[in-house]
XYZ file of C-alpha atoms in Angstrom:
538
model
C 193.647 -25.579 -108.515
C 194.955 -24.743 -105.054
C 193.295 -26.756 -102.311
C 192.513 -23.558 -100.396
C 190.325 -22.416 -103.317
C 188.258 -25.589 -103.583
C 184.491 -25.151 -103.412
C 183.079 -26.506 -100.169
C 179.816 -28.432 -100.010
C 177.776 -28.229 -96.807
C 174.778 -30.355 -95.872
C 173.764 -28.090 -93.006
C 173.088 -24.367 -93.200
C 175.699 -22.531 -91.094
C 174.986 -19.986 -88.421
C 175.652 -16.334 -89.143
C 178.841 -16.474 -87.071
C 180.158 -19.628 -88.731
C 179.366 -18.260 -92.188
C 181.113 -14.953 -91.508
C 184.222 -16.459 -89.933
C 184.641 -19.708 -91.817
C 183.167 -19.125 -95.279
C 182.654 -15.492 -96.218
C 186.012 -14.396 -94.815
C 187.872 -16.933 -96.973
C 186.376 -15.550 -100.211
C 185.919 -19.104 -101.511
C 182.595 -20.412 -102.919
C 180.436 -22.856 -100.962
C 177.355 -24.928 -101.785
C 174.523 -25.245 -99.250
C 172.433 -28.291 -100.144
C 168.698 -27.899 -99.563
C 169.182 -24.393 -98.223
C 165.910 -22.969 -99.600
C 163.591 -25.971 -99.484
C 161.626 -24.356 -96.644
C 160.748 -21.297 -98.727
C 157.159 -20.777 -99.801
C 158.577 -20.172 -103.270
C 160.027 -23.685 -103.369
C 156.549 -25.212 -103.476
C 154.433 -22.314 -104.762
C 156.597 -21.515 -107.819
C 157.197 -25.092 -108.937
C 155.983 -25.335 -112.557
C 155.221 -29.024 -112.030
C 152.844 -28.101 -109.227
C 150.874 -25.234 -110.762
C 153.624 -22.727 -110.038
C 153.184 -20.827 -113.291
C 149.524 -20.213 -112.502
C 150.528 -19.025 -109.031
C 153.094 -16.592 -110.403
C 150.663 -15.281 -112.996
C 148.075 -14.633 -110.304
C 150.585 -12.855 -108.068
C 152.494 -10.696 -110.571
C 150.922 -11.340 -113.977
C 149.912 -7.703 -114.369
C 153.498 -6.470 -113.866
C 155.624 -5.398 -116.806
C 159.193 -6.609 -116.427
C 162.384 -5.848 -118.303
C 163.479 -8.901 -120.270
C 166.743 -9.642 -122.032
C 166.272 -10.360 -125.747
C 169.339 -11.677 -127.531
C 170.089 -12.992 -131.027
C 173.035 -14.903 -129.560
C 170.768 -17.173 -127.475
C 171.164 -19.593 -125.843
C 174.228 -17.576 -124.810
C 173.363 -14.239 -123.235
C 176.213 -11.733 -123.140
C 176.285 -8.913 -120.624
C 177.415 -6.231 -123.057
C 174.413 -4.071 -124.024
C 175.550 -4.239 -127.670
C 174.749 -7.945 -127.763
C 171.182 -7.802 -126.436
C 168.133 -5.620 -125.951
C 166.249 -4.835 -122.781
C 162.604 -4.980 -123.746
C 159.455 -4.387 -121.650
C 157.462 -7.591 -121.387
C 154.232 -8.320 -119.501
C 155.084 -10.998 -116.978
C 151.883 -12.781 -117.931
C 153.088 -12.981 -121.542
C 156.302 -14.629 -120.397
C 154.303 -17.106 -118.306
C 152.291 -17.893 -121.453
C 155.507 -18.679 -123.344
C 156.602 -20.977 -120.524
C 153.302 -22.834 -120.597
C 153.435 -23.317 -124.351
C 156.937 -24.739 -124.035
C 155.784 -27.150 -121.328
C 152.891 -28.375 -123.435
C 155.187 -28.991 -126.404
C 157.816 -30.818 -124.382
C 158.387 -34.511 -125.079
C 157.891 -35.398 -121.443
C 154.479 -34.165 -120.372
C 154.891 -35.183 -116.743
C 155.058 -31.563 -115.617
C 152.156 -30.288 -117.729
C 149.644 -29.152 -115.145
C 147.223 -26.274 -115.293
C 144.819 -25.181 -112.618
C 143.783 -21.766 -113.866
C 141.187 -20.798 -111.245
C 139.357 -18.726 -113.870
C 142.393 -16.591 -114.716
C 142.451 -15.048 -118.215
C 144.714 -16.841 -120.671
C 148.091 -15.190 -121.084
C 147.552 -14.766 -124.810
C 144.185 -13.035 -124.434
C 144.803 -10.040 -122.185
C 148.553 -9.910 -122.807
C 149.409 -11.028 -126.308
C 152.498 -13.263 -126.355
C 152.436 -13.843 -130.116
C 155.065 -11.172 -130.908
C 157.515 -13.189 -128.805
C 156.572 -16.747 -129.787
C 159.136 -17.064 -132.583
C 161.824 -15.683 -130.272
C 160.771 -17.368 -127.029
C 164.164 -19.070 -126.672
C 165.848 -15.655 -127.008
C 164.126 -14.229 -123.941
C 165.636 -14.393 -120.471
C 164.314 -12.736 -117.335
C 167.708 -11.818 -115.926
C 168.202 -9.815 -112.771
C 164.568 -8.712 -112.385
C 164.464 -6.794 -109.077
C 162.412 -8.055 -106.164
C 164.281 -5.708 -103.809
C 166.812 -3.044 -104.768
C 168.105 -0.762 -102.036
C 170.001 1.454 -104.479
C 167.199 2.186 -106.976
C 163.824 1.341 -105.437
C 161.932 2.653 -108.459
C 163.320 -0.235 -110.524
C 161.675 -2.880 -108.315
C 159.246 -4.826 -110.524
C 158.349 -7.947 -108.564
C 158.229 -6.708 -104.987
C 155.097 -8.719 -104.203
C 157.120 -11.946 -104.456
C 159.238 -10.956 -101.459
C 156.989 -12.736 -98.947
C 157.655 -16.075 -100.684
C 161.387 -15.697 -100.066
C 163.067 -16.148 -96.717
C 166.452 -14.529 -96.218
C 168.807 -17.273 -94.980
C 169.680 -16.828 -91.325
C 173.384 -16.427 -92.087
C 172.585 -13.327 -94.194
C 170.299 -11.567 -91.731
C 173.001 -9.152 -90.547
C 174.244 -8.352 -94.074
C 173.678 -5.066 -95.895
C 171.607 -6.357 -98.807
C 171.932 -4.516 -102.093
C 169.351 -6.460 -104.101
C 167.249 -9.580 -104.400
C 166.610 -10.592 -108.011
C 164.589 -13.113 -109.980
C 166.192 -15.139 -112.773
C 163.858 -17.154 -114.993
C 164.230 -18.771 -118.413
C 161.840 -20.877 -120.431
C 164.551 -22.429 -122.650
C 168.122 -23.450 -122.020
C 170.268 -20.393 -121.363
C 173.873 -19.526 -120.601
C 175.061 -16.305 -119.035
C 178.474 -15.281 -120.325
C 181.478 -15.447 -118.023
C 181.558 -12.508 -115.604
C 182.109 -11.529 -111.994
C 179.853 -9.582 -109.627
C 180.886 -6.485 -107.657
C 179.091 -7.879 -104.580
C 178.947 -11.140 -102.677
C 176.284 -13.355 -104.222
C 174.052 -16.155 -102.933
C 172.452 -17.915 -105.907
C 169.386 -19.963 -104.873
C 167.722 -22.400 -107.286
C 163.979 -22.556 -106.663
C 163.079 -24.821 -109.570
C 165.022 -26.572 -112.292
C 168.793 -26.983 -112.419
C 171.841 -24.785 -112.963
C 175.435 -25.632 -113.742
C 177.958 -23.046 -112.581
C 181.599 -22.946 -113.693
C 183.794 -20.866 -111.385
C 187.220 -19.225 -111.631
C 189.023 -17.338 -108.853
C 189.947 -13.685 -109.436
C 193.566 -14.796 -109.836
C 192.542 -16.462 -113.131
C 191.698 -13.077 -114.669
C 194.658 -13.085 -117.106
C 193.375 -16.289 -118.716
C 189.849 -14.866 -119.025
C 190.872 -11.652 -120.816
C 188.563 -9.275 -118.919
C 186.898 -6.499 -120.876
C 188.528 -3.043 -120.589
C 188.031 -1.558 -117.137
C 186.564 1.618 -118.653
C 184.014 -0.273 -120.762
C 180.324 -0.828 -120.091
C 180.853 -4.580 -119.619
C 184.085 -4.359 -117.646
C 183.122 -7.274 -115.378
C 182.799 -9.703 -118.309
C 185.325 -11.975 -119.974
C 186.004 -11.351 -123.658
C 186.625 -15.067 -124.328
C 183.629 -16.867 -125.889
C 184.031 -20.172 -124.064
C 181.620 -22.007 -126.365
C 184.061 -21.449 -129.248
C 187.342 -19.904 -128.044
C 189.902 -18.759 -130.600
C 193.207 -19.581 -128.949
C 195.165 -17.651 -131.564
C 193.435 -14.514 -130.266
C 193.377 -15.641 -126.640
C 196.454 -17.841 -126.109
C 196.347 -17.613 -122.302
C 192.828 -19.124 -122.362
C 194.199 -22.546 -123.344
C 194.787 -23.316 -119.663
C 191.475 -21.824 -118.563
C 189.580 -24.991 -117.701
C 192.462 -26.276 -115.588
C 191.729 -23.462 -113.154
C 187.948 -23.900 -113.161
C 185.515 -25.703 -110.876
C 182.072 -26.967 -111.827
C 179.068 -27.015 -109.514
C 175.625 -28.526 -110.191
C 172.766 -26.868 -108.309
C 169.486 -28.711 -107.976
C 166.218 -27.169 -106.814
C 166.597 -26.112 -103.188
C 170.380 -25.655 -103.339
C 172.257 -22.391 -102.904
C 175.753 -21.301 -103.954
C 177.827 -18.590 -102.321
C 179.836 -16.787 -105.036
C 182.283 -14.301 -103.501
C 182.760 -10.939 -105.148
C 185.278 -11.020 -107.976
C 184.897 -14.737 -108.754
C 184.214 -15.260 -112.447
C 181.305 -17.564 -113.169
C 179.432 -18.904 -116.162
C 175.913 -20.198 -115.505
C 174.033 -22.745 -117.626
C 170.322 -23.122 -116.892
C 168.074 -26.012 -117.881
C 164.678 -25.453 -119.490
C 162.283 -23.545 -117.253
C 164.628 -22.820 -114.366
C 163.719 -20.309 -111.676
C 166.275 -18.821 -109.295
C 166.652 -15.985 -106.830
C 169.887 -14.331 -105.832
C 170.949 -12.087 -102.977
C 173.639 -9.443 -103.395
C 175.269 -7.806 -100.404
C 178.294 -5.654 -99.799
C 181.365 -7.421 -98.442
C 183.149 -6.288 -95.318
C 186.103 -5.313 -97.486
C 184.107 -2.849 -99.575
C 182.120 -1.631 -96.575
C 185.334 -0.750 -94.749
C 187.076 0.923 -97.684
C 187.134 4.648 -97.009
C 186.761 6.622 -100.200
C 189.662 8.903 -99.375
C 191.899 5.784 -99.292
C 190.951 4.518 -102.769
C 193.950 6.069 -104.496
C 196.296 4.448 -101.990
C 194.630 1.039 -102.277
C 194.836 1.301 -106.066
C 198.566 1.988 -105.958
C 199.201 -0.794 -103.447
C 197.317 -3.380 -105.505
C 198.897 -2.329 -108.796
C 202.336 -2.443 -107.206
C 201.675 -5.901 -105.772
C 200.428 -7.233 -109.117
C 203.409 -5.667 -110.878
C 205.837 -7.324 -108.448
C 204.069 -10.626 -108.987
C 204.357 -10.233 -112.762
C 208.065 -9.530 -112.408
C 208.482 -12.645 -110.278
C 206.599 -14.627 -112.928
C 209.244 -13.699 -115.486
C 212.066 -14.253 -112.983
C 210.809 -16.872 -110.519
C 212.761 -16.850 -107.270
C 212.492 -20.617 -106.815
C 214.135 -21.395 -110.131
C 216.800 -18.763 -109.446
C 217.882 -20.449 -106.219
C 217.770 -23.865 -107.871
C 219.851 -22.700 -110.828
C 222.428 -21.067 -108.573
C 222.710 -24.186 -106.457
C 223.195 -26.444 -109.484
C 225.858 -24.253 -111.046
C 227.584 -23.644 -107.732
C 228.224 -27.374 -107.359
C 228.790 -28.290 -110.992
C 232.260 -29.647 -111.671
C 233.509 -27.831 -114.769
C 236.868 -29.264 -115.861
C 239.509 -27.481 -117.858
C 238.862 -29.624 -120.936
C 235.279 -28.402 -121.084
C 236.482 -24.836 -120.811
C 239.001 -25.370 -123.599
C 236.256 -26.719 -125.844
C 234.011 -23.765 -125.078
C 236.765 -21.290 -125.894
C 238.055 -23.121 -128.951
C 237.127 -21.531 -132.238
C 236.179 -18.139 -130.741
C 237.428 -14.963 -132.401
C 237.888 -12.987 -129.214
C 240.985 -14.346 -127.551
C 239.337 -17.123 -125.568
C 242.698 -18.649 -124.691
C 243.965 -15.270 -123.541
C 241.021 -14.907 -121.194
C 241.582 -18.385 -119.789
C 245.328 -17.914 -119.317
C 244.927 -14.523 -117.714
C 242.635 -15.732 -114.934
C 243.983 -19.185 -114.225
C 246.522 -17.582 -111.905
C 243.770 -15.622 -110.125
C 242.124 -18.844 -108.920
C 238.807 -18.182 -110.695
C 236.658 -21.279 -110.776
C 236.176 -22.772 -114.267
C 232.523 -21.682 -114.405
C 233.528 -18.090 -113.715
C 236.195 -18.181 -116.454
C 233.652 -19.575 -118.910
C 231.098 -16.875 -118.002
C 233.788 -14.199 -118.289
C 234.750 -15.418 -121.732
C 231.118 -15.417 -122.875
C 230.499 -11.887 -121.612
C 233.651 -10.523 -123.264
C 232.689 -12.302 -126.497
C 229.194 -10.821 -126.427
C 230.511 -7.289 -125.953
C 233.090 -7.634 -128.724
C 230.529 -9.213 -131.040
C 228.136 -6.305 -130.609
C 230.937 -3.778 -131.006
C 232.204 -5.388 -134.195
C 228.679 -5.403 -135.625
C 228.163 -1.764 -134.701
C 231.602 -0.810 -136.052
C 230.582 -2.053 -139.479
C 227.520 0.180 -139.365
C 228.660 3.489 -137.890
C 231.733 4.053 -135.673
C 231.247 6.590 -132.919
C 234.051 8.163 -130.877
C 233.985 6.840 -127.306
C 233.693 9.252 -124.435
C 236.087 7.038 -122.511
C 239.681 8.289 -122.255
C 241.183 5.476 -120.219
C 243.325 3.065 -122.237
C 242.191 -0.513 -121.594
C 244.502 -3.399 -120.818
C 242.528 -5.596 -123.198
C 239.748 -3.264 -124.122
C 236.816 -3.281 -126.458
C 238.947 -0.905 -128.548
C 240.446 2.512 -127.981
C 237.539 3.974 -129.868
C 234.610 2.172 -128.296
C 231.552 1.698 -130.490
C 228.291 2.741 -128.856
C 225.831 -0.128 -129.104
C 222.069 0.107 -128.942
C 220.932 -1.486 -125.669
C 218.487 -4.361 -126.203
C 214.962 -4.008 -124.828
C 214.441 -7.628 -123.777
C 211.843 -8.423 -121.117
C 212.339 -12.206 -121.055
C 215.424 -14.255 -120.284
C 215.060 -16.358 -123.406
C 215.938 -13.401 -125.660
C 218.856 -12.028 -123.664
C 222.172 -13.916 -123.477
C 223.695 -11.420 -121.013
C 220.776 -11.749 -118.592
C 220.930 -15.535 -118.962
C 224.577 -15.582 -117.918
C 223.845 -13.383 -114.898
C 220.829 -15.550 -114.004
C 222.728 -18.853 -113.950
C 225.660 -17.658 -111.837
C 225.793 -17.787 -108.079
C 226.000 -14.204 -106.690
C 229.509 -14.781 -105.323
C 230.653 -16.217 -108.657
C 229.215 -13.210 -110.475
C 230.993 -10.908 -108.038
C 234.305 -12.576 -108.857
C 233.635 -12.282 -112.589
C 233.027 -8.534 -112.244
C 236.162 -8.050 -110.147
C 238.187 -9.831 -112.824
C 236.674 -7.535 -115.457
C 237.480 -4.482 -113.329
C 241.122 -5.508 -113.166
C 241.589 -6.667 -116.745
C 238.716 -5.493 -118.965
C 237.372 -2.236 -117.485
C 236.233 -0.845 -120.838
C 234.492 -4.118 -121.659
C 232.668 -3.900 -118.336
C 231.726 -0.324 -119.133
C 230.311 -1.287 -122.541
C 228.504 -4.249 -120.999
C 226.661 -2.151 -118.422
C 226.098 1.020 -120.450
C 225.214 -0.503 -123.794
C 224.302 -4.199 -123.542
C 222.345 -4.285 -120.309
C 218.666 -4.813 -121.162
C 215.744 -4.200 -118.765
C 215.631 -7.872 -117.782
C 219.419 -7.873 -117.465
C 219.272 -4.882 -115.110
C 216.591 -6.583 -112.995
C 218.588 -9.814 -112.774
C 221.751 -7.879 -111.923
C 220.159 -5.964 -109.048
C 218.574 -9.148 -107.688
C 221.989 -10.814 -107.752
C 223.478 -7.835 -105.972
C 220.765 -8.082 -103.315
C 221.467 -11.782 -102.776
C 225.211 -11.143 -102.710
C 224.774 -8.444 -100.071
C 223.145 -11.005 -97.779
C 226.068 -13.399 -98.101
C 229.099 -11.153 -97.539
C 230.184 -8.735 -94.833
C 229.701 -4.973 -94.974
C 233.420 -4.476 -95.547
C 233.366 -6.871 -98.497
C 230.301 -5.102 -99.930
C 231.960 -1.708 -99.683
C 235.145 -2.937 -101.369
C 233.222 -4.621 -104.169
C 230.972 -1.669 -105.065
C 233.895 0.757 -104.843
C 235.849 -1.393 -107.313
C 232.849 -2.094 -109.566
C 231.669 1.491 -110.006
C 235.232 2.799 -109.949
C 235.808 1.090 -113.294
C 233.518 3.628 -115.001
C 234.592 7.091 -116.106
C 231.337 8.313 -114.526
C 230.056 5.988 -111.828
C 226.737 7.873 -111.626
C 226.118 7.150 -115.320
C 226.558 3.458 -114.570
C 224.211 3.613 -111.591
C 221.668 5.477 -113.702
C 221.897 2.908 -116.531
C 221.201 0.040 -114.131
C 218.375 1.915 -112.407
C 216.737 2.938 -115.693
C 216.939 -0.614 -116.987
C 215.350 -1.909 -113.793
C 212.532 0.648 -114.068
C 211.930 -0.268 -117.723
C 211.553 -3.895 -116.662
C 209.011 -2.883 -114.015
C 207.212 -0.698 -116.575
C 206.775 -3.640 -118.933
C 205.482 -5.747 -116.044
C 203.030 -2.947 -115.224
C 201.839 -2.871 -118.844
C 201.283 -6.618 -118.662
C 199.204 -6.123 -115.508
C 197.008 -3.540 -117.238
C 196.428 -5.948 -120.105
C 195.882 -9.110 -118.063
C 193.792 -7.736 -115.206
C 192.196 -4.558 -116.544
C 191.876 -5.373 -120.244
C 193.808 -2.226 -121.160
C 196.290 -2.335 -124.031
C 199.018 0.227 -123.376
C 199.463 0.673 -127.133
C 195.843 1.738 -127.526
C 193.071 0.135 -129.580
C 194.069 -1.967 -132.547
C 193.214 -0.616 -136.009
C 189.640 -1.430 -136.928
C 188.733 -2.670 -133.451
C 185.966 -1.392 -131.202
C 187.877 -0.739 -127.984
C 184.733 -0.198 -125.972
C 183.221 -3.577 -126.831
């Protein structure tokens, strides 16, 4: 976990200015110890101090929307995994009281009813008694600025004090969260900034930054539960979710006691475990980023973000740091002639001829070895293709030591990773100047081999590596040297525009595969479509 993403823990509540500039703007979670201990709710709602009676008196007549789930104690956000059922709040209070009375530790069993009717008399809780552990009051609105008609517990607002550092925020909602048995909310992120305040009980929150999305396998972006992870963390199947094996290495765990508050920035995945009879309130508000996003700019922002993620995925496959390190190692490696002889010995494709031809051209041993390997790869593919179906070459130039007068067209590999592509591997390990010298030697002595290499053996990853090498080479030589090299390189082809097009198409195919990976990792979208027998919208 990067140090810049570590959760901060603060003993003092910050000012609005300090929160905005030093906490909210970083988009990193923070814990505020004792932040809500001065609320009326902190004392009035405490079940150990007659809080259940207080809540029943204040809102017992209200009917709330409860989450009922067969998967309890885990509550999944997808509507297919739970029901939203109307439940008299007084009936839920009755279930809480029964659970308290049956607990092993009766230290919190207090009841001062003040003549209130029993929960099971006016509002029958019996239909829910067998499923009491499957009921969770999740996200019950106390305030909702978007849909005021959904507000169910508005009378509790006066027991809650908005923290001073949120007073200038555009609040979207204030919600109640209450469970009578242990409960876990499945891993998800919120579309707003969130301040989770524990009024009574205890919560454990596991957090992941948005950058961990690929390991969490987010639900499809077009689905109803698009902000939820598809990985069941209580029993993950790593054969189905291999990237999730490293998930906990990128997580942080926070324990919130009564009175504590946790700032969860928008987009941060979190899984929340609640102890028996835990009561919490959360505030949602719109971030400055979303407030300042003009709708007419959405399409542009989408393209920018997708492009940035695609570039990052490409760099993951071809990390720049390892490229520079590999080039530096090979640039200074002392390859002696005996090693070269051993590498060429036993090859079918005139290894000695290659070595003898370029010894007089002062090619370094590593370049001669790379040249031999490239020529061998081309000839090997041509020989294999010749056995299948010879095709007349469009080339009319007689080679000095060519692939053959009638060149066999080879199917270009579709590799995306270096490990599956020997040509790309050779390009990757060579210093740009060494690779330039190898190509110039091929231009002079094996032009048709170079043509077959670029037109028929260059995979998408090979094309990406090649263009990156060209870019690095351009930074290390003069303009005159660049012009001479590219004139010689493309001049070796019967149609230089066909060569340019082959390299460009390969590079775009590499970027396309990276883009597909981005859709899968960050948006939960499989480019190939839903798998047979699967419910894509789940």
